[in-house]
Amino acid sequence: MLNSYAQRRMNAIDADIRSLVKHQDTLTNGEWNKLQRLDRAHSFWKRISDA
């Protein structure tokens, strides 16, 4: 159950990352910070789903 939840969270985070960087050559400081937070969240859920 936790594994499936982690997979759903990773998919949602992937979608957020794609929408953030889609068609952009540069990111603002706020967008960069959001991207870093999303990356950390994705890494966290990946470790949970791989366990």
CSV table of C-alpha atoms in Angstrom, one decimal:
chain,number,residue,atom,x,y,z
A,1,MET,CA,0.0,0.0,0.0
A,2,LEU,CA,2.8,2.4,0.9
A,3,ASN,CA,4.6,1.5,-2.3
A,4,SER,CA,1.6,2.3,-4.5
A,5,TYR,CA,1.1,5.6,-2.6
A,6,ALA,CA,4.8,6.4,-3.2
A,7,GLN,CA,4.5,5.7,-6.9
A,8,ARG,CA,1.5,8.0,-7.2
A,9,ARG,CA,3.4,10.8,-5.3
A,10,MET,CA,6.4,10.3,-7.6
A,11,ASN,CA,4.1,10.6,-10.7
A,12,ALA,CA,2.5,13.7,-9.4
A,13,ILE,CA,5.9,15.3,-8.6
A,14,ASP,CA,7.1,14.3,-12.1
A,15,ALA,CA,4.2,16.2,-13.6
A,16,ASP,CA,4.9,19.2,-11.4
A,17,ILE,CA,8.5,19.2,-12.5
A,18,ARG,CA,7.6,18.9,-16.2
A,19,SER,CA,5.1,21.8,-16.0
A,20,LEU,CA,7.7,24.0,-14.2
A,21,VAL,CA,10.4,23.6,-16.8
A,22,LYS,CA,8.3,23.1,-20.0
A,23,HIS,CA,9.3,25.7,-22.6
A,24,GLN,CA,11.6,27.7,-20.4
A,25,ASP,CA,15.2,28.5,-21.0
A,26,THR,CA,15.8,30.0,-17.6
A,27,LEU,CA,14.2,29.7,-14.2
A,28,THR,CA,13.5,32.5,-11.7
A,29,ASN,CA,15.0,32.1,-8.2
A,30,GLY,CA,11.6,31.0,-6.9
A,31,GLU,CA,11.2,28.5,-9.6
A,32,TRP,CA,14.7,27.1,-9.0
A,33,ASN,CA,13.9,26.7,-5.3
A,34,LYS,CA,10.6,24.9,-6.1
A,35,LEU,CA,12.4,22.6,-8.5
A,36,GLN,CA,15.0,21.7,-5.8
A,37,ARG,CA,12.2,21.0,-3.3
A,38,LEU,CA,10.4,18.8,-5.9
A,39,ASP,CA,13.6,17.0,-6.6
A,40,ARG,CA,14.1,16.2,-2.9
A,41,ALA,CA,10.5,15.1,-2.5
A,42,HIS,CA,10.9,12.8,-5.6
A,43,SER,CA,14.1,11.3,-4.1
A,44,PHE,CA,12.3,10.7,-0.8
A,45,TRP,CA,9.4,8.9,-2.4
A,46,LYS,CA,11.7,6.9,-4.7
A,47,ARG,CA,13.6,5.6,-1.7
A,48,ILE,CA,10.2,4.6,-0.1
A,49,SER,CA,8.9,2.9,-3.2
A,50,ASP,CA,12.2,1.0,-3.7
A,51,ALA,CA,12.2,-0.4,-0.2
